PDB file of C-alpha atoms in Angstrom:
ATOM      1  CA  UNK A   1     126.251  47.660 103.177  1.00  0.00           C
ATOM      2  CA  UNK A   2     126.381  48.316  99.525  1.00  0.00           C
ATOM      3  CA  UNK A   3     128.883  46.575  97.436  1.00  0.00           C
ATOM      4  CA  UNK A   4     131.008  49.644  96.083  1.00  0.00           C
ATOM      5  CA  UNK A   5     131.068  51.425  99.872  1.00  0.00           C
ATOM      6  CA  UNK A   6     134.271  50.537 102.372  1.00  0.00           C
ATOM      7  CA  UNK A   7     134.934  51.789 105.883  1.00  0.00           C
ATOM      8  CA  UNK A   8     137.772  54.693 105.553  1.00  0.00           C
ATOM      9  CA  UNK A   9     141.103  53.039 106.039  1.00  0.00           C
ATOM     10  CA  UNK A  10     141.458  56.960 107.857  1.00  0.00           C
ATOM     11  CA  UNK A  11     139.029  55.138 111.029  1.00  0.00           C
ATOM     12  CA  UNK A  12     141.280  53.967 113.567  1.00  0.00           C
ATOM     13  CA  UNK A  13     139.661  50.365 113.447  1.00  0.00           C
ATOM     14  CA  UNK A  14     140.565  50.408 109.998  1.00  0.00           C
ATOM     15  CA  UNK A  15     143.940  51.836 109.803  1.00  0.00           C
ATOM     16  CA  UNK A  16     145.357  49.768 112.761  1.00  0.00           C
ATOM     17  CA  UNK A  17     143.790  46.555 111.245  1.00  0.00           C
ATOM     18  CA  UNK A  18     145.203  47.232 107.657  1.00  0.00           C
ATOM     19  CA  UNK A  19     148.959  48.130 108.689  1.00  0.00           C
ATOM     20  CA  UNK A  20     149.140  45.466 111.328  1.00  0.00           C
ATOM     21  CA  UNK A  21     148.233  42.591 108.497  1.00  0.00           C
ATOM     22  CA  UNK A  22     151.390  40.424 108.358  1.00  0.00           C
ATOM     23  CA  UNK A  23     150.250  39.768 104.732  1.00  0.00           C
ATOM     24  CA  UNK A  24     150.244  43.665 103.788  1.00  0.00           C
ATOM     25  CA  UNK A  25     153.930  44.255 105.836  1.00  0.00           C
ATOM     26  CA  UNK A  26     155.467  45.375 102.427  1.00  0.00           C
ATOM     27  CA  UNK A  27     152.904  48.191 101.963  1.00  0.00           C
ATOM     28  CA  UNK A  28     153.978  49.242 105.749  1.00  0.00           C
ATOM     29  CA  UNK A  29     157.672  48.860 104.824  1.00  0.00           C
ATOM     30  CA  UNK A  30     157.912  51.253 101.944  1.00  0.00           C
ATOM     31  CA  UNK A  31     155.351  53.724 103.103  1.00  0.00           C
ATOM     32  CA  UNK A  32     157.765  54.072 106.175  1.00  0.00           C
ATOM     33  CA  UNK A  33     160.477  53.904 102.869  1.00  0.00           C
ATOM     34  CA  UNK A  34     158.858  56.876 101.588  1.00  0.00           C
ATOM     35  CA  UNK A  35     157.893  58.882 104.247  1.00  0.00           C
ATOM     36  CA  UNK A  36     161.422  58.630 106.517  1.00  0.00           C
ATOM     37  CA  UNK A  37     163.918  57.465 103.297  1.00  0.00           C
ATOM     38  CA  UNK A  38     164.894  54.716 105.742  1.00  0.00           C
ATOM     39  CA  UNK A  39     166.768  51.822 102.944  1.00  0.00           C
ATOM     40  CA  UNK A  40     163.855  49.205 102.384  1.00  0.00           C
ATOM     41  CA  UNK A  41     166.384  46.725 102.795  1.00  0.00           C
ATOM     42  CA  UNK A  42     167.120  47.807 106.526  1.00  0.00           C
ATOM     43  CA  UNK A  43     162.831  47.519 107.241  1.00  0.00           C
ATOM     44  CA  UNK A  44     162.697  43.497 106.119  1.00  0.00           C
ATOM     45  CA  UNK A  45     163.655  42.336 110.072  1.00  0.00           C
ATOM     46  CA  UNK A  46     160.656  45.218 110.502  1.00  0.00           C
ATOM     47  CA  UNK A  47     158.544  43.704 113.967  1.00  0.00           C
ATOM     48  CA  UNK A  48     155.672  44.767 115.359  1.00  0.00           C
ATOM     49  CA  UNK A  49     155.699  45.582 119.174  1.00  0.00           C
ATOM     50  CA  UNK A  50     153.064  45.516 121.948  1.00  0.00           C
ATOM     51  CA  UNK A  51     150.969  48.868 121.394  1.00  0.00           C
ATOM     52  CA  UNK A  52     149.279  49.155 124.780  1.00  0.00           C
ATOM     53  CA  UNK A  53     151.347  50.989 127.635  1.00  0.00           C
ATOM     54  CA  UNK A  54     152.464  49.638 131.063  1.00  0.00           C
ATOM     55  CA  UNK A  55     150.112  52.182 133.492  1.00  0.00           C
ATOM     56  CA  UNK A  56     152.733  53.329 135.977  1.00  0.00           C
ATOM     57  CA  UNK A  57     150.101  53.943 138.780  1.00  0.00           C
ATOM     58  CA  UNK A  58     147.065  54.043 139.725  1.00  0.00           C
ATOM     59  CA  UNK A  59     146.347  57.927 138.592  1.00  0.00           C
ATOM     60  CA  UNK A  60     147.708  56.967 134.934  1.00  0.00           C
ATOM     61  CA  UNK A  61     145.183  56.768 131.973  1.00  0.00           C
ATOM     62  CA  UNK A  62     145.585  53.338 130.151  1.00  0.00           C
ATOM     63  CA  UNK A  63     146.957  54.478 126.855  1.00  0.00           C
ATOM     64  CA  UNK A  64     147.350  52.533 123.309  1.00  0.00           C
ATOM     65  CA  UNK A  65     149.105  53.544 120.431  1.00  0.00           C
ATOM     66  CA  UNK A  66     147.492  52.471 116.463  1.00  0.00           C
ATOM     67  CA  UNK A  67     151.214  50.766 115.261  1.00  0.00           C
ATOM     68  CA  UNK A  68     154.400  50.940 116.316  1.00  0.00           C
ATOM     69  CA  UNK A  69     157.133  48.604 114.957  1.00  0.00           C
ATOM     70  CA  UNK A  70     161.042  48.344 115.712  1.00  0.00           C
ATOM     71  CA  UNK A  71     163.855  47.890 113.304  1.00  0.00           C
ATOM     72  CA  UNK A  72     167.374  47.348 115.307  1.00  0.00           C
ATOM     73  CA  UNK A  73     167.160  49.881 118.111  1.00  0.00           C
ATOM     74  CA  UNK A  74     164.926  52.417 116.219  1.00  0.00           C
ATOM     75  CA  UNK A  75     160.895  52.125 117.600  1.00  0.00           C
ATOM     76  CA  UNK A  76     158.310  54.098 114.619  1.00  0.00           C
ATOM     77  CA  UNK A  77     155.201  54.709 116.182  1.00  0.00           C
ATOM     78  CA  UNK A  78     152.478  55.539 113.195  1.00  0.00           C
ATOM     79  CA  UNK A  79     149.499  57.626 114.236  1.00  0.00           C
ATOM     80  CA  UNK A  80     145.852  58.111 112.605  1.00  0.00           C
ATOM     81  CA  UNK A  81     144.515  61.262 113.298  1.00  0.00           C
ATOM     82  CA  UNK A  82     140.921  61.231 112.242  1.00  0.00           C
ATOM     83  CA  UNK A  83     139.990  65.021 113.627  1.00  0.00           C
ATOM     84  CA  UNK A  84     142.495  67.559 114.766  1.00  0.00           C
ATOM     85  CA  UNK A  85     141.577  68.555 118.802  1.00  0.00           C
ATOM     86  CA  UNK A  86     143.239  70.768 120.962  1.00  0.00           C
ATOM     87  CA  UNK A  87     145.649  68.227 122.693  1.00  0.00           C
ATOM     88  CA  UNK A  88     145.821  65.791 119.744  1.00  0.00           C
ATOM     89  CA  UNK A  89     149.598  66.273 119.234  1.00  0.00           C
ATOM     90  CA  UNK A  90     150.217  66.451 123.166  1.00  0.00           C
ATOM     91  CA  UNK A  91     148.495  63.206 123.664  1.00  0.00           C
ATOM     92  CA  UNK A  92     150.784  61.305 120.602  1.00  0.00           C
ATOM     93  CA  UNK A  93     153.824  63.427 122.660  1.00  0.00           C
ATOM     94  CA  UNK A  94     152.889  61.574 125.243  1.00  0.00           C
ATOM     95  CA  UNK A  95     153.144  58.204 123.387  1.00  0.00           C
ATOM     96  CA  UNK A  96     156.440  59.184 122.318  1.00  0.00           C
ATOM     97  CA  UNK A  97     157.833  59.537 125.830  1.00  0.00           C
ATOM     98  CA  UNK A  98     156.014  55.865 126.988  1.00  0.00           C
ATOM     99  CA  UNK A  99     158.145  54.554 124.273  1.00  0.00           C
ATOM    100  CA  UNK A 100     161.512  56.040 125.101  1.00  0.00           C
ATOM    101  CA  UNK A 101     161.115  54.736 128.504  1.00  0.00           C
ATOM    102  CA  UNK A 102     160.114  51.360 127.626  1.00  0.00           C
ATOM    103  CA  UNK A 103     163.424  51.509 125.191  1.00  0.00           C
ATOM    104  CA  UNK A 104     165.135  52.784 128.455  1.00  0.00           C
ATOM    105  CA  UNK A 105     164.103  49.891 130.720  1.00  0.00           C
ATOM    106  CA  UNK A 106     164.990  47.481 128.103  1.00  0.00           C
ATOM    107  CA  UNK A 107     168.192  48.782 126.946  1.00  0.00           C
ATOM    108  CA  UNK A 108     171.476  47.822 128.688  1.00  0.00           C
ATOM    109  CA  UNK A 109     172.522  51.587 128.207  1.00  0.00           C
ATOM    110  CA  UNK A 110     171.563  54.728 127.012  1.00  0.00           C
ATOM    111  CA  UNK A 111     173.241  55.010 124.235  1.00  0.00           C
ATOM    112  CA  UNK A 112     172.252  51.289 122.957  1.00  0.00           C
ATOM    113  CA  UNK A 113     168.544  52.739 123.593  1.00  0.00           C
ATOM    114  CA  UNK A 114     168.406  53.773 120.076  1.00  0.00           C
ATOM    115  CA  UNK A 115     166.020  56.623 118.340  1.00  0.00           C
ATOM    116  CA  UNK A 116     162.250  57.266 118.114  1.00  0.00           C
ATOM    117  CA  UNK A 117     159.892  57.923 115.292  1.00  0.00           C
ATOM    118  CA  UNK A 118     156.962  59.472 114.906  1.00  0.00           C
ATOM    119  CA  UNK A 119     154.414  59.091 111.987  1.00  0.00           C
ATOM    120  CA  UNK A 120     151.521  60.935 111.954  1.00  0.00           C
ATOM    121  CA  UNK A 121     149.094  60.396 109.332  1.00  0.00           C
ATOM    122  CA  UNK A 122     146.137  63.693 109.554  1.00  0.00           C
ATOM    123  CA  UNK A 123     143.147  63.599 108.029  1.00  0.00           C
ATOM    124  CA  UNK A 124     142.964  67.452 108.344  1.00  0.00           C
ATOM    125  CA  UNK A 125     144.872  70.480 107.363  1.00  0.00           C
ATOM    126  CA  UNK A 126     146.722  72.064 109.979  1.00  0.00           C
ATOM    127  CA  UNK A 127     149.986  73.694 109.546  1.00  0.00           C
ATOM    128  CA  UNK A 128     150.869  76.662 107.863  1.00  0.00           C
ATOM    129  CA  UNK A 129     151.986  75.654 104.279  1.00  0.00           C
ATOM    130  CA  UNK A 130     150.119  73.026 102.432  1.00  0.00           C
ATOM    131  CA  UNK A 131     153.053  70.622 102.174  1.00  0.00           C
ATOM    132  CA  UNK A 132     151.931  66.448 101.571  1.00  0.00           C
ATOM    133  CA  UNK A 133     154.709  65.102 104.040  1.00  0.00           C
ATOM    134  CA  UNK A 134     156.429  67.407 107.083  1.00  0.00           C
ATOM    135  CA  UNK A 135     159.849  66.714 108.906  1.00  0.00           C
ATOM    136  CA  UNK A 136     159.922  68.594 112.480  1.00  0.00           C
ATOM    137  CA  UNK A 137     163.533  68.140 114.478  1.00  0.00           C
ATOM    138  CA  UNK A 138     164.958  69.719 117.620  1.00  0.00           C
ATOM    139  CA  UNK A 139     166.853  72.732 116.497  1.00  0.00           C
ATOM    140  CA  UNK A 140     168.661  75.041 118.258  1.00  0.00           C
ATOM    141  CA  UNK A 141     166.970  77.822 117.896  1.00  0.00           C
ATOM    142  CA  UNK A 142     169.992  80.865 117.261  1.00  0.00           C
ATOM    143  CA  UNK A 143     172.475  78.206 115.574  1.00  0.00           C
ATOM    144  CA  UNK A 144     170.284  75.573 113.380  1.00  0.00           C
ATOM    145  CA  UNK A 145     172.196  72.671 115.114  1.00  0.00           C
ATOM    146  CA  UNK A 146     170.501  69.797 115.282  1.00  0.00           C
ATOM    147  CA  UNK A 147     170.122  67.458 117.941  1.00  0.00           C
ATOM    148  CA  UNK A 148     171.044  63.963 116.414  1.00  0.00           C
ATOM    149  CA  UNK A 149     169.459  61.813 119.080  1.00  0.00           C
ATOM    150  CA  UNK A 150     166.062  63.605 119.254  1.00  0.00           C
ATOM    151  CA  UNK A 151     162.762  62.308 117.924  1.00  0.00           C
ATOM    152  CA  UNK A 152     161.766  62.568 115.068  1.00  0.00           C
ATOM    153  CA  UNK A 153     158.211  63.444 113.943  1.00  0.00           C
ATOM    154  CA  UNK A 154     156.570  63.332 110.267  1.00  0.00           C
ATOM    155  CA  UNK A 155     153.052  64.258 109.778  1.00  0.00           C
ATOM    156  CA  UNK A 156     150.990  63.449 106.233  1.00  0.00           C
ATOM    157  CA  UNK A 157     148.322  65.831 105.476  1.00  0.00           C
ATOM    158  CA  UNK A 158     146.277  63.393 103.754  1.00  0.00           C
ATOM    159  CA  UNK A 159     143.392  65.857 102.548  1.00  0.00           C
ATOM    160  CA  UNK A 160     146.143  67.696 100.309  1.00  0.00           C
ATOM    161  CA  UNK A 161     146.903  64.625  98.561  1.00  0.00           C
ATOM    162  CA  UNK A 162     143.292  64.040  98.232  1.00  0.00           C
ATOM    163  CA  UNK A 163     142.359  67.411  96.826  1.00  0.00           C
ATOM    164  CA  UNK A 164     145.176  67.740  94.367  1.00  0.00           C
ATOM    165  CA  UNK A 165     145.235  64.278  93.332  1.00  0.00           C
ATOM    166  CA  UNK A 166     141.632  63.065  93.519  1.00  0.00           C
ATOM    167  CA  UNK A 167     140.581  63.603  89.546  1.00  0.00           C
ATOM    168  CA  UNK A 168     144.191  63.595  88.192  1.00  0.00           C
ATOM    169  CA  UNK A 169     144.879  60.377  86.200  1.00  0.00           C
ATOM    170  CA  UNK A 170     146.587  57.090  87.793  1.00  0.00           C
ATOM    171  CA  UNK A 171     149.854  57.692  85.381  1.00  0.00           C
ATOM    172  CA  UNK A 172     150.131  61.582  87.138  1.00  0.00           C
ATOM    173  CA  UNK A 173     150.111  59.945  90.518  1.00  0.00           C
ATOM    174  CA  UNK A 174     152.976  58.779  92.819  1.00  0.00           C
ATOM    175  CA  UNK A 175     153.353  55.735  94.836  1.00  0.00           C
ATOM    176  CA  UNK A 176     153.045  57.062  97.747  1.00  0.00           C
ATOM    177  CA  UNK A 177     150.286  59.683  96.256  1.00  0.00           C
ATOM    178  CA  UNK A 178     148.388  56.532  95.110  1.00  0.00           C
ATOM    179  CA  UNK A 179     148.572  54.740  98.484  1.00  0.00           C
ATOM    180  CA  UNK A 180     147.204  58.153 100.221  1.00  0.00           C
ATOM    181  CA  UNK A 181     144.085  58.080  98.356  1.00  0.00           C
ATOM    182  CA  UNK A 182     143.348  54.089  99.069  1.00  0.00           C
ATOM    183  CA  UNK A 183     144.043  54.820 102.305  1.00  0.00           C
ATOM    184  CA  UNK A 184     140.896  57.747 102.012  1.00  0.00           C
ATOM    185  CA  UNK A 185     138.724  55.905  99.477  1.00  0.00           C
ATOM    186  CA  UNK A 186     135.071  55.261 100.693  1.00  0.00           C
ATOM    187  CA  UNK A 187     134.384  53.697  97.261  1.00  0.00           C
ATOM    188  CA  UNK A 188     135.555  50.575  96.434  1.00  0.00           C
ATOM    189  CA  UNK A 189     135.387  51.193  92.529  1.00  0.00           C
ATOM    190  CA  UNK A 190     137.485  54.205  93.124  1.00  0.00           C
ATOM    191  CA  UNK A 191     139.703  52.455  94.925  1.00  0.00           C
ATOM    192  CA  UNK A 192     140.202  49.941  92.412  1.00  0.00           C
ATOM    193  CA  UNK A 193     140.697  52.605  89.502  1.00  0.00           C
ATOM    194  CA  UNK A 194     143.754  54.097  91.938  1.00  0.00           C
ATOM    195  CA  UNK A 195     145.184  50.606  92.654  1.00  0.00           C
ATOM    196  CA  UNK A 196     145.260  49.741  88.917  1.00  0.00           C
ATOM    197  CA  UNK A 197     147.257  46.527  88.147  1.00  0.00           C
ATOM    198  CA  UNK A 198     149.671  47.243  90.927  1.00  0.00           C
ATOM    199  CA  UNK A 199     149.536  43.425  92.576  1.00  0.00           C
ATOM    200  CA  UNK A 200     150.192  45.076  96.052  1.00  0.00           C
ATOM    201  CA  UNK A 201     147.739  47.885  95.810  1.00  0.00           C
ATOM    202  CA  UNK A 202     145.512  45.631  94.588  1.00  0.00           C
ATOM    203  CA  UNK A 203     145.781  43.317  97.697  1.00  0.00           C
ATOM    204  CA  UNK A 204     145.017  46.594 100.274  1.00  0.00           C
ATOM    205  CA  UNK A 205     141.896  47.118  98.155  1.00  0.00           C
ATOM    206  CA  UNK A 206     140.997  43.541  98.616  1.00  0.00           C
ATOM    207  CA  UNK A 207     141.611  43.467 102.323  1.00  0.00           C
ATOM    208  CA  UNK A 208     139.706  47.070 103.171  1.00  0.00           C
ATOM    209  CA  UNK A 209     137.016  45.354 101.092  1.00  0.00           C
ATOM    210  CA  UNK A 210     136.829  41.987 103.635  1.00  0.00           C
ATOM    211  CA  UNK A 211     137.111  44.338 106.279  1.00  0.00           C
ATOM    212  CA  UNK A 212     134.420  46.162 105.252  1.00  0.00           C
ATOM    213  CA  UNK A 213     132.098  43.052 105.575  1.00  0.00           C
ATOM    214  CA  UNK A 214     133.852  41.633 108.909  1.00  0.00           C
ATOM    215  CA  UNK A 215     131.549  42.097 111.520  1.00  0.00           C
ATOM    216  CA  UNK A 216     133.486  42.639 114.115  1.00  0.00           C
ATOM    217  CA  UNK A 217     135.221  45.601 111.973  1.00  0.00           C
ATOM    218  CA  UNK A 218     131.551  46.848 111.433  1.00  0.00           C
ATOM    219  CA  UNK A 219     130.985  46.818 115.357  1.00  0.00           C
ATOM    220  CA  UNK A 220     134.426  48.720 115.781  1.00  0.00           C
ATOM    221  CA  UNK A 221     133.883  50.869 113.392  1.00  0.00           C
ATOM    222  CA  UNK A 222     130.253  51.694 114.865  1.00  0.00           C
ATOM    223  CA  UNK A 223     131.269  52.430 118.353  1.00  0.00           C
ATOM    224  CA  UNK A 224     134.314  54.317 117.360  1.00  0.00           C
ATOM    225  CA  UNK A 225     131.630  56.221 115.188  1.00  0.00           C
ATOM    226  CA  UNK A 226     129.585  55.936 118.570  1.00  0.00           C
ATOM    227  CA  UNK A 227     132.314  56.957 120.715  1.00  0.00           C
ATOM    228  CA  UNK A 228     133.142  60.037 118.804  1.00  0.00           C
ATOM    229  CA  UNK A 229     129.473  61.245 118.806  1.00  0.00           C
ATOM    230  CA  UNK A 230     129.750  60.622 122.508  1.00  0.00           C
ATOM    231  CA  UNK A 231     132.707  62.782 123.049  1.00  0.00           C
ATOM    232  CA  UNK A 232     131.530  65.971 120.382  1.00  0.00           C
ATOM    233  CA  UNK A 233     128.345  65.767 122.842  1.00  0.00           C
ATOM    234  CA  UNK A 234     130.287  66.353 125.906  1.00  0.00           C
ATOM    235  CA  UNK A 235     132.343  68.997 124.669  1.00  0.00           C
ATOM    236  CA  UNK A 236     129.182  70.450 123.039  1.00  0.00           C
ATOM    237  CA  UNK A 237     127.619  69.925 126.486  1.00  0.00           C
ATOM    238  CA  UNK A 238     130.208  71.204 128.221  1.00  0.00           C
ATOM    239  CA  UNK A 239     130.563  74.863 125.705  1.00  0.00           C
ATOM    240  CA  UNK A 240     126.499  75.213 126.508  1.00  0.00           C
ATOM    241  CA  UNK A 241     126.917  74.784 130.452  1.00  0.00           C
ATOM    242  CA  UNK A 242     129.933  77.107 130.213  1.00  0.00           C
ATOM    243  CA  UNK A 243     128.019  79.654 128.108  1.00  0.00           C
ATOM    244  CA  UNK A 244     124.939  79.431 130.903  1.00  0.00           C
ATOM    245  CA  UNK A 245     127.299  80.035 133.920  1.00  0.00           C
ATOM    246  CA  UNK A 246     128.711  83.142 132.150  1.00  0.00           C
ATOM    247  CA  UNK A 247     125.439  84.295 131.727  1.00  0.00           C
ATOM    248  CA  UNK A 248     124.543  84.063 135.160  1.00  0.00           C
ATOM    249  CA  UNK A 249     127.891  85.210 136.029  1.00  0.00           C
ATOM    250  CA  UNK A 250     127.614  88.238 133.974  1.00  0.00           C
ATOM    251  CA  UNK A 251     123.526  89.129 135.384  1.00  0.00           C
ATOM    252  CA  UNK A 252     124.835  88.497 138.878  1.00  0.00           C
ATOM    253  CA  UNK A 253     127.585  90.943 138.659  1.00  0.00           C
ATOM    254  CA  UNK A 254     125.477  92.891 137.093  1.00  0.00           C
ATOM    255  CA  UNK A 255     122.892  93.320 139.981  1.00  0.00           C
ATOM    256  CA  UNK A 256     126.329  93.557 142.554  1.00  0.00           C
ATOM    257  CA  UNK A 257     127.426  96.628 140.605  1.00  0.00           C
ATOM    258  CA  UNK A 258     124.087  98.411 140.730  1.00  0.00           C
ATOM    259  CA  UNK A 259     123.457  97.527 144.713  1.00  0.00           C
ATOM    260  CA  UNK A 260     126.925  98.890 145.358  1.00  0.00           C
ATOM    261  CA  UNK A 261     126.399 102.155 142.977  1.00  0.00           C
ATOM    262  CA  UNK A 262     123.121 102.689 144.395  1.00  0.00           C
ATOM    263  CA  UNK A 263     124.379 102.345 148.327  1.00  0.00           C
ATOM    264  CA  UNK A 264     126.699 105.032 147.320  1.00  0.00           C
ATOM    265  CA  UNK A 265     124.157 107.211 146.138  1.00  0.00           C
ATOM    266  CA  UNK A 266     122.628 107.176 149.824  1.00  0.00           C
ATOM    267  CA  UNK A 267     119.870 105.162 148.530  1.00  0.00           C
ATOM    268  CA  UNK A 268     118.475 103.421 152.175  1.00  0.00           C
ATOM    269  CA  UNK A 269     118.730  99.454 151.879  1.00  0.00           C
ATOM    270  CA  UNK A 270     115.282  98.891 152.331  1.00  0.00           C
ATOM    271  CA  UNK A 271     114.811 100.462 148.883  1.00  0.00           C
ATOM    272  CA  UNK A 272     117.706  98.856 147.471  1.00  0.00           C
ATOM    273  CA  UNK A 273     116.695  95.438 148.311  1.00  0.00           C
ATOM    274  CA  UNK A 274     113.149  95.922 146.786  1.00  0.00           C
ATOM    275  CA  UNK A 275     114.881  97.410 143.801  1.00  0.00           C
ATOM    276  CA  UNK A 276     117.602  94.075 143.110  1.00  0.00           C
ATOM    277  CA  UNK A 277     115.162  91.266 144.784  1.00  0.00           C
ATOM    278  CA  UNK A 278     117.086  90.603 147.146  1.00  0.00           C
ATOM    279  CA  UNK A 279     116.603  89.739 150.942  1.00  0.00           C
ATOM    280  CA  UNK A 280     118.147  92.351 152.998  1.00  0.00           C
ATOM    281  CA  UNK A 281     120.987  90.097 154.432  1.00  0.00           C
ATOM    282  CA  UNK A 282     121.421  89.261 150.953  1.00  0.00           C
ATOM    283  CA  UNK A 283     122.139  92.828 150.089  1.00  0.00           C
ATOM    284  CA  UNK A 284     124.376  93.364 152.986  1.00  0.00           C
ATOM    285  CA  UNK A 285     126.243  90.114 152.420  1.00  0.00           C
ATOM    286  CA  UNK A 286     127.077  92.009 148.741  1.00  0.00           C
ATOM    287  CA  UNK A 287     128.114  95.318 150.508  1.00  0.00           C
ATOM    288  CA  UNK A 288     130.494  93.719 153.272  1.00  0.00           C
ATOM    289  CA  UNK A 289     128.236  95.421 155.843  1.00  0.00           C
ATOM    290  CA  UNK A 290     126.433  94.245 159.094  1.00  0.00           C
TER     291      UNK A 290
END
């Protein structure tokens, strides 16, 4: 691997690895600062909680979150989303609820059970308006109210910061714009340039670089690449099959339609089975006759 490449922090392997290092906790604590204006002095008891879901039964997928931490009786749950896929939001929904109930169970009452938070970070555009950070609520839809104890869900479009910010000098650039585009970098020198002589910038650059070089990061990173070459096959695989059986959907109705428009023309079976290739029970089968 050449000296000036690094994985993308935006891989899951990556991501998960950089956020969860307890020597990188401040840049977690004020990106969560940033994005949710939650005091940095109420995220230094931040802790990190068990990611991986209880399965329920038998029937239940296991599922794993990338971070989710706890401060008091609010749970953040922070998302990478590498590739937007139909279900991609349902499936971090579905996160969402395992946490509320695992607040629930632990909880002495409902009220005590405190709020949820939802950070998703998207490495692709998706809504409407290209905005760098969204805020989505329950409303009520004819009055505006709000419902106070509902989740709450951000989602960074990272490729908007990237665009408008990529060739725009360090002094132009936000915190938070500057920690966007480490978190995208695939060059270490550019990642360098955007962490400057910021000492904690500096020390995310220098830990996406070891991780670069840790094997074991290397052999996630592979089979995650591995994994998702697996899955675009499938679907791939599955569009093709689905494409064939309409075809042969579509020829086979076809040849019903004529046997039926033909029988109604008087046209004797015999003739009509020599005409569509068919057997004669076939061709009876088609026309519901004996």
């Amino acid at each position: 691997m050449k000296d000036n490449i690094l994985l993308p922090a935006t891989y899951d392997c990556m991501f998960k690895a950089l956020m969860l290092k307890p020597e990188l906790s401040e840049f977690l604590k004020e990106l969560i600062h940033i994005i949710t204006d939650i005091p940095i002095e109420a995220l230094k008891d931040i802790k990190v909680q068990n990611s991986e879901y209880t399965i329920e039964n038998k029937n239940e997928k296991k599922m794993r979150s990338d971070v989710i931490v706890s401060i008091g009786n609010k749970y953040i749950n922070i998302e990478m989303n590498k590739e937007y896929y139909k279900g991609v939001f349902n499936k971090n929904d579905a996160y969402l609820s395992k946490i509320k109930a695992r607040m629930y169970k632990e909880s002495e009452s409902y009220i005590e059970a405190g709020q949820v938070i939802q950070i998703n970070f998207n490495n692709f555009y998706h809504f409407k308006h290209k905005k760098d950070i969204y805020k989505f609520l329950f409303l009520e839809e004819e009055t505006n109210e709000l419902d106070e104890d509902s989740t709450i869900k951000y989602h960074v479009c990272l490729p908007n910061i990237w665009e408008r910010c990529y060739n725009k000098s360090i002094k132009e650039l936000t915190r938070f714009e500057r920690f966007c585009l480490i978190l995208k970098a695939e060059k270490k020198e550019y990642a360098r340039k955007v962490a400057g002589d910021d000492v904690l910038m500096g020390n995310i650059v220098d830990e996406i670089a070891k991780l670069s070089l840790d094997d074991t990061m290397i052999g996630l990173y592979n089979a995650e690449i591995e994994e998702e070459k697996i899955r675009k096959t499938r679907l791939e695989g599955a569009r093709l099959e689905g494409l064939e059986q309409g075809r042969k959907e579509g020829i086979q109705q076809e040849k019903e339609d004529m046997i039926k428009s033909l029988y109604k023309l008087d046209v004797p079976l015999e003739s009509i089975s020599k005409a569509s290739k068919l057997t004669l029970k076939e061709v009876k089968d088609i026309l519901n006759i004996k």
